[in-house]
XYZ file of N, CA, C and O in Angstrom:
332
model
N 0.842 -1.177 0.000
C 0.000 0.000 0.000
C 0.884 1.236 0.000
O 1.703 1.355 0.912
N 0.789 2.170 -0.948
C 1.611 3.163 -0.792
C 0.836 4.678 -0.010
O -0.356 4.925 -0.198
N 1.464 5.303 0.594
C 1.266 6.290 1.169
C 2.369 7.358 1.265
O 3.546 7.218 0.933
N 1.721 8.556 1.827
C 2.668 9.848 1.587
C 2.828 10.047 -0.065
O 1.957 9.713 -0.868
N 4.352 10.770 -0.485
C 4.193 11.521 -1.373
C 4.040 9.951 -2.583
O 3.228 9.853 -3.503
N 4.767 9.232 -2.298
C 4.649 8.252 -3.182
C 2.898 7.946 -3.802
O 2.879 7.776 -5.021
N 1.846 7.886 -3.281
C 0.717 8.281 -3.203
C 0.292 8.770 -3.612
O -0.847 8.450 -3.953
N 0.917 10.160 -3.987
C 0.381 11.314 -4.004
C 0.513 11.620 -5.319
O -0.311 12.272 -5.959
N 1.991 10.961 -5.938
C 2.299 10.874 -7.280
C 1.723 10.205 -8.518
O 1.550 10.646 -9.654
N 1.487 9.079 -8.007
C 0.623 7.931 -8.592
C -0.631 8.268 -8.700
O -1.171 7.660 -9.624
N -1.504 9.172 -7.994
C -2.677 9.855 -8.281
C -3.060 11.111 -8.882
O -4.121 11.700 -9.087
N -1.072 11.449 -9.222
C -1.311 12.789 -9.924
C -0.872 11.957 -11.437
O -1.465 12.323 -12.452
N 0.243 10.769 -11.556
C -0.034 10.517 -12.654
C -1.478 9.735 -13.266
O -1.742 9.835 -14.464
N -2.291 9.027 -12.412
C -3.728 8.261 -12.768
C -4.171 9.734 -13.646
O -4.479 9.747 -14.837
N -4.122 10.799 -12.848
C -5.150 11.914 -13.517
C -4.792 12.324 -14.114
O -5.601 12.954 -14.795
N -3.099 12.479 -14.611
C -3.063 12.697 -16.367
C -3.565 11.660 -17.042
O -4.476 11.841 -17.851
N -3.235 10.880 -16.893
C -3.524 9.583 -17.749
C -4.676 9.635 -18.376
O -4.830 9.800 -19.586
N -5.953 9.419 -17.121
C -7.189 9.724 -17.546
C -7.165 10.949 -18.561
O -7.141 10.606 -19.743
N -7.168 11.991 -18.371
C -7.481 13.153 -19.164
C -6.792 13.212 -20.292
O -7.167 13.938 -21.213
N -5.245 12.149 -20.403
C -5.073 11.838 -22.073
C -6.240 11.150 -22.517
O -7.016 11.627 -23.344
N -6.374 10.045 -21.984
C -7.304 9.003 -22.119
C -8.842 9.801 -22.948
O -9.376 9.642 -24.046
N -9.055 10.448 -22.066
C -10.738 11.240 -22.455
C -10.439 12.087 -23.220
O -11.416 12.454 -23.875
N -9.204 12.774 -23.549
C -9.324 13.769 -24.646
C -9.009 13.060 -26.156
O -9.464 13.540 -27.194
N -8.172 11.858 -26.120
C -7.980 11.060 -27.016
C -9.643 10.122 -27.422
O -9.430 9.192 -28.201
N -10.948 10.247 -27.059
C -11.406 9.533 -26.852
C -12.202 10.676 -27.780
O -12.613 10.797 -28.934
N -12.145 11.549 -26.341
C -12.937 12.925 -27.606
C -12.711 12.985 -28.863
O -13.589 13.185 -29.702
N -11.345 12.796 -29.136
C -11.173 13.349 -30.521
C -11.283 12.694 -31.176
O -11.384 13.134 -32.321
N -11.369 10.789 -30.953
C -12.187 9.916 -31.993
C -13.806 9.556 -32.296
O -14.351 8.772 -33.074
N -14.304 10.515 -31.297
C -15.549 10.233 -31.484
C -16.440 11.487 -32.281
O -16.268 12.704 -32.344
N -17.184 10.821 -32.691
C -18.353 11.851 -33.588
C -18.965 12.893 -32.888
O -19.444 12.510 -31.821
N -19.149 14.391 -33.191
C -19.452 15.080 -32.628
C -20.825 15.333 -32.621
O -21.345 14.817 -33.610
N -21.672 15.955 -31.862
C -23.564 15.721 -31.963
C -24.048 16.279 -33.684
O -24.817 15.779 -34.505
N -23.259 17.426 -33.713
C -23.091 18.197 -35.785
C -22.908 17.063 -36.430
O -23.823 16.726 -37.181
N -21.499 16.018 -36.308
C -21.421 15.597 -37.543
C -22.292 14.063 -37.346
O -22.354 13.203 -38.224
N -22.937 13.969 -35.966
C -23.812 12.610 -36.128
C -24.951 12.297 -37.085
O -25.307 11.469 -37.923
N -25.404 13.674 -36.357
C -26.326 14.397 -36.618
C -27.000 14.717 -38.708
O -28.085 14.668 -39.289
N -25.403 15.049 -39.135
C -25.442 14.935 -40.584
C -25.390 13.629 -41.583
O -25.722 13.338 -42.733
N -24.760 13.014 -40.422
C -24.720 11.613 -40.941
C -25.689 10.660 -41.257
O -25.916 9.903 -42.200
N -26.397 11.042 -39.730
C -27.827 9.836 -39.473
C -28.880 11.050 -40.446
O -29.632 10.320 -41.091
N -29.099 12.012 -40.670
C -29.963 12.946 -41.466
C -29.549 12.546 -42.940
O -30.478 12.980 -43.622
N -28.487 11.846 -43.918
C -28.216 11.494 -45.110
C -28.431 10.402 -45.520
O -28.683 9.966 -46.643
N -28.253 9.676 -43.943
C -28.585 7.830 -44.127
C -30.091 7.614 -44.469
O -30.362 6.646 -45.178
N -31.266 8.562 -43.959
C -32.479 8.643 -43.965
C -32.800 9.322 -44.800
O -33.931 9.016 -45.177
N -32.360 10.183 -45.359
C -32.818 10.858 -46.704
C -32.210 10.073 -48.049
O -32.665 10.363 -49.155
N -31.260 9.160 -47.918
C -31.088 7.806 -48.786
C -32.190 6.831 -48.977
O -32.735 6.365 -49.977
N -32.372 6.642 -47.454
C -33.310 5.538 -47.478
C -34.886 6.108 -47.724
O -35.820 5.334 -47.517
N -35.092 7.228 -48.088
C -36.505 7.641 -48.741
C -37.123 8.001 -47.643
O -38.333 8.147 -47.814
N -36.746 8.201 -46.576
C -37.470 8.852 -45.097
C -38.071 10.189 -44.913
O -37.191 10.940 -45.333
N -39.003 10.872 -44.550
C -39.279 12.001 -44.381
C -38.203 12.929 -43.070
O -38.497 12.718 -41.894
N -37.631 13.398 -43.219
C -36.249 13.692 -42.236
C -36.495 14.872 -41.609
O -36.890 15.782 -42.339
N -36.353 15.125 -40.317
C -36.178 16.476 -39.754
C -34.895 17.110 -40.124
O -33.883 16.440 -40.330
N -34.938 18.612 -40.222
C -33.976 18.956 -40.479
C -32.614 19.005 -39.095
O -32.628 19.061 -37.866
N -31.532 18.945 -40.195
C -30.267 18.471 -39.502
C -29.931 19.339 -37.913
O -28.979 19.030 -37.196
N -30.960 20.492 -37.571
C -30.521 21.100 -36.173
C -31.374 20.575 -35.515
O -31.270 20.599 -34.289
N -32.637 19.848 -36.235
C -33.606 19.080 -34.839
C -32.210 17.934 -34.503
O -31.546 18.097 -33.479
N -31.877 16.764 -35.521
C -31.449 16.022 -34.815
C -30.319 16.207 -33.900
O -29.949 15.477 -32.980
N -29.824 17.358 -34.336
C -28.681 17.409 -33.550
C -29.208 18.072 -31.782
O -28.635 17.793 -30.729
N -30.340 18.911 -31.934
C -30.470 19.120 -30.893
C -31.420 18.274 -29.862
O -31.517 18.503 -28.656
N -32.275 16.984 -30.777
C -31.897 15.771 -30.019
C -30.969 14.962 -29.302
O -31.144 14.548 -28.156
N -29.663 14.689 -30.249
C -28.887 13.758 -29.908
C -28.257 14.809 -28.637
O -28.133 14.138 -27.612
N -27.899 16.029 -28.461
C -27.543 16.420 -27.242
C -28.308 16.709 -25.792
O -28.020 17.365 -24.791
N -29.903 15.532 -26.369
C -30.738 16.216 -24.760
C -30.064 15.136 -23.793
O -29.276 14.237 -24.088
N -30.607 15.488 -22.545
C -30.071 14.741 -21.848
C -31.425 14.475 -21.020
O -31.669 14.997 -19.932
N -32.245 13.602 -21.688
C -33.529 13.282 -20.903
C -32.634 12.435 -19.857
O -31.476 12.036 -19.730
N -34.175 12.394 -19.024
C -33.827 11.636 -17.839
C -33.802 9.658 -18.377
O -33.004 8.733 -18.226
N -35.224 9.836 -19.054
C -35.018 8.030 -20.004
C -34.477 8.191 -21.225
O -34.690 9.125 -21.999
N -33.577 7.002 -21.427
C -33.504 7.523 -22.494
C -34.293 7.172 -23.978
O -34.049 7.631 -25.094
N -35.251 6.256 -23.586
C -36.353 5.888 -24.711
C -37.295 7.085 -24.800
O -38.262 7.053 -25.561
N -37.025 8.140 -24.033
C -37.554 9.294 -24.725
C -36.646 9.996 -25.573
O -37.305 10.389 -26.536
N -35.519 10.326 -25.679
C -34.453 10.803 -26.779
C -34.175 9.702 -27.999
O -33.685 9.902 -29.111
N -34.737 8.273 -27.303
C -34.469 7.802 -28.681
C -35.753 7.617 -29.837
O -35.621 7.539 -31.058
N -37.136 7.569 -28.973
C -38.550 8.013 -29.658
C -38.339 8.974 -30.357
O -38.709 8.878 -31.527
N -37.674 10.248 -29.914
C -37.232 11.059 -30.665
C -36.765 11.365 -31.807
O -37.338 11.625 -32.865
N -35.426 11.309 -31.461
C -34.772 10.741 -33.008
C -35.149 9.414 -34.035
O -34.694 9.052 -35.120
N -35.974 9.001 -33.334
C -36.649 7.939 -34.739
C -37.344 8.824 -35.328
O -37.138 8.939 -36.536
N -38.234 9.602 -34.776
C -39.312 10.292 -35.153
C -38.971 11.407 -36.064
O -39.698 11.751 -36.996
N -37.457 12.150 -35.661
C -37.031 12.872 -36.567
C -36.467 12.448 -37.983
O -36.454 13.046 -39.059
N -36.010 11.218 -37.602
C -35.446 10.307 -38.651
C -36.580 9.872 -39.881
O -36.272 9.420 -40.984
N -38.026 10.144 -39.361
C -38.874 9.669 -40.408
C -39.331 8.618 -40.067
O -40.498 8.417 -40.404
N -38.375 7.172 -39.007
C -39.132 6.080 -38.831
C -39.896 5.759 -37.862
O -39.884 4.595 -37.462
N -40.940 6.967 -37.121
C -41.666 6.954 -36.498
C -42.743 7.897 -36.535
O -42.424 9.000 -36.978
N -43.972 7.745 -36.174
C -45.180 8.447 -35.789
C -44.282 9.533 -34.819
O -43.354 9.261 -34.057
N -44.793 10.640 -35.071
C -44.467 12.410 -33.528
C -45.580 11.975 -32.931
O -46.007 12.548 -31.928
């Protein structure tokens, strides 16, 4: 078990680590804009009636409490659902 500064180090390197970790993570992942344009082209391919590209995006960033209400959602914007 380490303690004192030894401790102290190892928890200052964990928390770089992490925050490479999450910013490297950030930067491979899709942003809510370009999901957003993506899943809005896949559905206007597939012959869907589509909300336009700032509904979905300002879907994909709610933060309901369920989330089968954000995803009712975005079907619905997507065209493959009844509003």
């Amino acid at each position: 078990m380490l303690e004192g500064a030894a401790l102290e180090e190892l928890e200052k390197e964990s928390e770089l680590e992490f925050g490479r970790v999450c910013g490297m993570l950030r930067d491979h992942s899709s942003t809510a804009t370009v999901a957003a344009a993506l899943l809005r082209d896949w559905a206007l391919e597939s012959g869907l009636a589509v909300d336009p590209v700032e509904r979905i995006e300002e879907i994909l960033r709610r933060r309901d409490v369920f989330v089968e209400d954000a995803a009712r959602a975005l079907l619905a914007a997507l065209g493959m659902l009844a509003s």
